[in-house]
XYZ file of C-alpha atoms in Angstrom:
344
model
C -32.393 27.579 160.960
C -31.263 29.634 158.011
C -32.723 28.954 154.548
C -30.306 27.714 151.889
C -31.923 30.119 149.379
C -30.676 33.709 149.044
C -32.975 36.272 150.637
C -33.845 37.804 147.257
C -35.003 34.435 145.965
C -37.109 33.876 149.083
C -38.878 37.143 148.418
C -40.121 35.807 145.074
C -37.871 37.837 142.785
C -36.132 36.220 139.810
C -32.451 35.774 140.748
C -31.341 35.639 137.099
C -32.919 39.028 136.319
C -31.433 40.484 139.495
C -27.977 39.225 138.552
C -28.278 40.951 135.190
C -29.349 44.193 136.844
C -26.456 44.132 139.271
C -23.706 43.609 136.662
C -20.964 46.029 137.557
C -19.370 46.140 134.114
C -20.364 45.684 130.472
C -17.897 42.803 130.181
C -19.559 40.914 133.006
C -23.008 41.548 131.467
C -21.852 40.351 128.072
C -20.380 37.107 129.425
C -23.573 36.401 131.375
C -25.748 36.945 128.318
C -23.501 34.765 126.170
C -23.694 31.952 128.707
C -27.481 31.921 128.335
C -27.450 31.694 124.522
C -28.864 28.587 122.867
C -26.331 26.049 121.564
C -25.732 25.917 117.796
C -27.896 23.761 115.541
C -25.327 21.128 114.638
C -27.067 20.117 111.396
C -26.304 23.681 110.288
C -23.021 24.326 112.080
C -21.564 20.903 111.232
C -23.639 19.746 108.244
C -23.496 16.162 107.053
C -21.678 15.505 103.806
C -24.901 14.323 102.245
C -27.314 17.141 103.055
C -30.238 18.512 105.033
C -33.691 17.588 103.743
C -37.085 19.178 104.380
C -39.673 16.479 103.665
C -43.325 17.506 103.278
C -45.478 14.384 103.121
C -48.233 12.480 104.855
C -47.726 10.652 108.161
C -49.365 7.666 109.808
C -49.047 6.663 113.441
C -48.971 2.983 112.471
C -47.375 1.678 109.296
C -45.004 3.053 106.689
C -46.280 5.533 104.121
C -45.305 9.134 103.344
C -42.759 10.515 105.761
C -42.741 7.226 107.685
C -41.397 5.578 104.507
C -39.015 8.378 103.552
C -37.376 9.830 106.667
C -35.786 6.695 108.131
C -34.137 5.528 104.861
C -32.704 8.992 104.237
C -31.331 9.088 107.770
C -29.738 5.683 107.205
C -28.064 7.146 104.108
C -26.617 9.971 106.187
C -29.072 12.831 105.730
C -30.459 15.160 108.365
C -34.204 15.116 107.679
C -36.814 17.531 109.031
C -40.351 16.208 108.359
C -43.500 18.278 107.995
C -46.569 16.057 108.052
C -49.177 17.212 105.538
C -51.647 14.858 107.222
C -51.447 12.864 110.445
C -53.648 9.791 110.362
C -53.949 6.826 112.697
C -53.153 4.481 109.783
C -53.259 4.576 105.984
C -56.576 4.959 104.223
C -56.664 1.372 102.991
C -57.856 0.222 106.420
C -61.618 -0.002 107.129
C -61.397 3.267 109.059
C -58.896 5.969 109.928
C -58.854 9.166 111.962
C -56.574 12.165 112.176
C -55.849 15.696 111.061
C -55.057 17.463 107.798
C -52.616 20.378 107.672
C -53.800 23.359 105.621
C -51.690 25.811 103.646
C -51.656 28.484 106.351
C -50.534 25.968 108.961
C -47.712 24.868 106.663
C -46.634 28.466 106.200
C -46.742 29.037 109.972
C -44.173 26.263 110.382
C -41.973 27.780 107.676
C -42.158 31.202 109.341
C -41.240 29.651 112.680
C -38.153 28.048 111.145
C -37.203 31.270 109.379
C -37.564 33.349 112.553
C -34.887 31.194 114.164
C -32.586 31.046 111.116
C -33.344 27.343 110.635
C -34.497 27.457 107.020
C -31.315 26.442 105.198
C -31.862 23.143 103.346
C -29.995 21.382 100.559
C -33.054 19.372 99.489
C -36.828 19.632 99.497
C -38.837 16.427 99.108
C -42.590 16.391 98.537
C -45.048 13.524 98.172
C -48.815 13.247 98.553
C -50.588 16.615 98.608
C -54.363 16.636 98.730
C -55.454 20.183 97.846
C -54.648 22.997 95.433
C -54.236 25.507 98.271
C -51.654 23.325 100.016
C -49.777 22.720 96.753
C -49.695 26.466 96.072
C -48.196 26.979 99.539
C -45.572 24.342 98.725
C -44.633 26.453 95.715
C -44.139 29.397 98.074
C -41.939 27.169 100.213
C -39.792 26.311 97.170
C -39.370 30.016 96.418
C -38.515 30.815 100.046
C -35.971 27.995 100.354
C -34.270 28.988 97.100
C -34.025 32.592 98.254
C -31.876 31.232 101.097
C -30.073 28.493 99.147
C -30.257 29.025 95.365
C -28.721 25.554 94.872
C -31.635 23.790 96.585
C -32.549 20.470 94.944
C -36.309 19.941 94.795
C -37.308 16.275 94.406
C -41.004 15.979 93.620
C -43.082 12.819 93.611
C -46.238 14.136 91.884
C -48.640 11.778 93.625
C -51.901 11.953 91.705
C -53.066 8.428 90.975
C -52.289 5.076 89.416
C -53.653 2.491 87.004
C -55.809 5.008 85.158
C -57.430 6.539 88.222
C -56.888 9.878 89.972
C -57.017 9.894 93.758
C -56.538 13.637 94.157
C -58.815 16.464 92.960
C -58.475 16.869 89.189
C -57.544 20.551 89.609
C -54.179 19.484 91.003
C -53.067 18.090 87.641
C -52.805 21.507 85.980
C -51.026 22.991 89.014
C -48.434 20.227 88.879
C -48.059 20.563 85.113
C -47.927 24.347 84.900
C -46.306 25.389 88.182
C -44.581 22.503 89.946
C -42.801 20.763 87.067
C -40.970 23.968 86.014
C -39.381 24.403 89.476
C -38.572 20.737 90.200
C -35.021 19.398 89.973
C -36.116 15.753 89.820
C -39.517 14.218 89.095
C -40.491 10.650 90.023
C -43.953 9.994 88.529
C -45.406 6.583 87.831
C -46.704 5.814 84.340
C -50.180 7.251 84.913
C -48.802 10.416 86.503
C -46.333 10.913 83.640
C -49.265 10.654 81.241
C -51.179 13.288 83.221
C -48.200 15.653 83.185
C -47.407 15.268 79.479
C -50.888 14.830 78.057
C -50.261 11.649 76.078
C -50.495 7.901 76.612
C -47.412 5.813 77.289
C -47.812 2.465 75.567
C -44.210 1.766 74.550
C -40.658 2.398 75.700
C -40.384 5.056 73.004
C -43.394 6.846 74.508
C -41.756 6.706 77.930
C -38.555 8.264 76.629
C -40.519 10.985 74.849
C -42.443 11.730 78.044
C -39.096 12.253 79.781
C -38.030 14.639 77.005
C -41.233 16.644 77.353
C -40.727 16.939 81.100
C -37.069 17.973 80.639
C -38.205 20.755 78.335
C -40.572 21.984 81.037
C -37.963 22.092 83.805
C -36.386 19.158 85.680
C -32.989 17.814 84.639
C -33.728 14.374 86.122
C -36.857 12.320 85.439
C -37.489 8.799 86.668
C -40.735 7.118 85.657
C -40.694 4.610 88.474
C -43.063 2.003 87.023
C -44.002 1.550 83.369
C -46.107 -1.416 82.283
C -45.324 -2.369 78.679
C -47.086 -5.573 77.625
C -45.948 -8.116 80.247
C -42.908 -6.134 81.365
C -42.468 -3.761 84.294
C -39.798 -1.125 83.722
C -38.239 1.886 85.362
C -37.319 4.486 82.741
C -34.800 7.156 83.738
C -33.495 10.223 81.964
C -30.826 12.771 82.891
C -30.348 15.956 80.874
C -27.033 17.216 82.235
C -27.383 20.638 80.621
C -30.109 22.417 78.668
C -29.805 21.639 74.987
C -27.885 18.395 75.526
C -29.354 15.050 74.578
C -30.479 13.291 77.774
C -28.775 10.111 78.940
C -31.612 7.589 79.127
C -31.884 4.055 80.479
C -34.253 1.381 81.699
C -34.237 -1.184 84.477
C -36.346 -4.317 84.083
C -38.147 -5.047 87.362
C -39.687 -8.421 88.187
C -43.402 -8.287 88.838
C -44.531 -9.275 92.318
C -48.222 -10.316 92.466
C -48.792 -8.460 95.716
C -49.870 -4.934 96.637
C -47.749 -2.919 99.077
C -48.256 0.488 100.666
C -45.561 3.155 100.891
C -43.369 1.823 98.083
C -43.549 4.961 95.948
C -42.604 7.146 98.912
C -39.677 4.853 99.727
C -38.528 4.759 96.101
C -38.433 8.540 95.766
C -36.509 8.871 99.038
C -33.973 6.300 97.841
C -33.615 8.083 94.501
C -32.965 11.361 96.305
C -30.434 9.705 98.578
C -28.452 7.856 95.942
C -28.666 10.464 93.156
C -27.121 13.006 95.494
C -24.292 10.543 96.198
C -23.841 9.988 92.446
C -25.011 13.276 90.886
C -23.730 12.436 87.400
C -24.854 8.808 87.377
C -28.622 8.629 87.632
C -28.483 5.091 86.243
C -26.260 3.922 89.127
C -28.443 5.729 91.665
C -31.503 4.007 90.205
C -29.829 0.590 90.337
C -29.162 1.080 94.039
C -32.680 2.374 94.712
C -34.404 -0.458 92.840
C -32.184 -3.082 94.483
C -32.973 -1.713 97.968
C -36.702 -1.561 97.275
C -36.847 -5.090 95.901
C -34.978 -6.396 98.952
C -37.500 -4.657 101.236
C -40.444 -6.136 99.320
C -39.101 -9.680 99.346
C -38.365 -9.487 103.079
C -41.900 -8.198 103.622
C -43.376 -11.169 101.757
C -41.235 -13.672 103.657
C -42.211 -12.184 107.012
C -45.938 -12.272 106.230
C -45.577 -15.890 105.124
C -43.713 -16.680 108.368
C -46.689 -15.232 110.239
C -49.000 -17.619 108.364
C -50.567 -14.937 106.126
C -51.037 -15.233 102.367
C -49.384 -12.033 101.034
C -51.550 -12.014 97.916
C -54.802 -11.519 99.808
C -54.333 -7.938 101.054
C -52.112 -4.848 100.892
C -48.957 -5.239 102.945
C -47.125 -2.863 105.295
C -43.455 -2.863 104.289
C -40.786 -4.139 106.709
C -38.645 -1.024 106.747
C -36.766 -1.269 110.042
C -35.947 -4.936 109.466
C -34.473 -4.039 106.045
C -32.103 -1.294 107.135
C -28.969 -3.162 105.988
C -30.488 -3.461 102.504
C -31.129 0.276 102.520
C -27.686 1.243 103.757
C -25.668 -1.236 101.672
C -27.828 -2.786 98.953
C -26.594 -5.663 96.848
C -27.109 -4.435 93.287
C -29.119 -7.167 91.566
C -30.825 -4.958 88.990
C -28.755 -3.297 86.294
C -29.571 -0.360 84.034
C -29.584 -0.769 80.272
C -28.693 2.434 78.463
C -30.555 3.561 75.375
C -28.263 4.525 72.526
């Protein structure tokens, strides 16, 4: 019985290499080589109207923090998102125990070089969240420079995650790196009240202080600043500011947010992702983008509370994992229930 395989293949030689060697004309060789080329990267060849985001944040196997809170909402809003996980943990650190790995600066740069070697490094947006070391943050700054050498119009949205409620949960050396190196290259900053105080060097105890903090940050670099949570007496506010050109007076506003007596994880990461998503849709209306972001976030939080209550759990007794997948309609098409009030 004759074998169905060609004799050359039976002898152990590679038939593809042999076919290349036996090409009788340059035209035939060229067509064979072209047929073996990789297909185009469609996010580059046919980019979405919204953009292509590189997101460098933490990752948990279970739960929604860092990239797990940011990537899915941005995809729902139409973005191609490529995540780099600065850490990969089994779960967030609020659990009794966690295990996993931490990416160092050289490993981050290896990934960037791999993308560059294959011409995959064109992005419209860079998003960064929790970063745990000075060396990694310095590498992120190199990433910003590299991405802008490829796309000078890159928008860098930075959530300067450093701490909350008067307490740092990163090494103190990171504060000066954020203040002196990161703020000047950011397009949008989304600090909370404590982080805004760390970046500006003064306390925020009034709305006027919050607006002045935004002005200080504008002077250092970013055209858009959103202080995502400001506690003034018994009120919880978002304070936003958009300086549309250097030298112009910023357009500033606030959104009053109802306090929820419950602690959630991943809300800051989700909020910054939503602000990126909506502010790119409405580049000249940061107030409208913030209304949409706040309305989505509040819908997610209220659904989370209802679901925990349905499971027989008191939501005020522990930190809660947000119900992101179940809230996708509220992310895609939020009902705007929270309106911005402009400062004159």
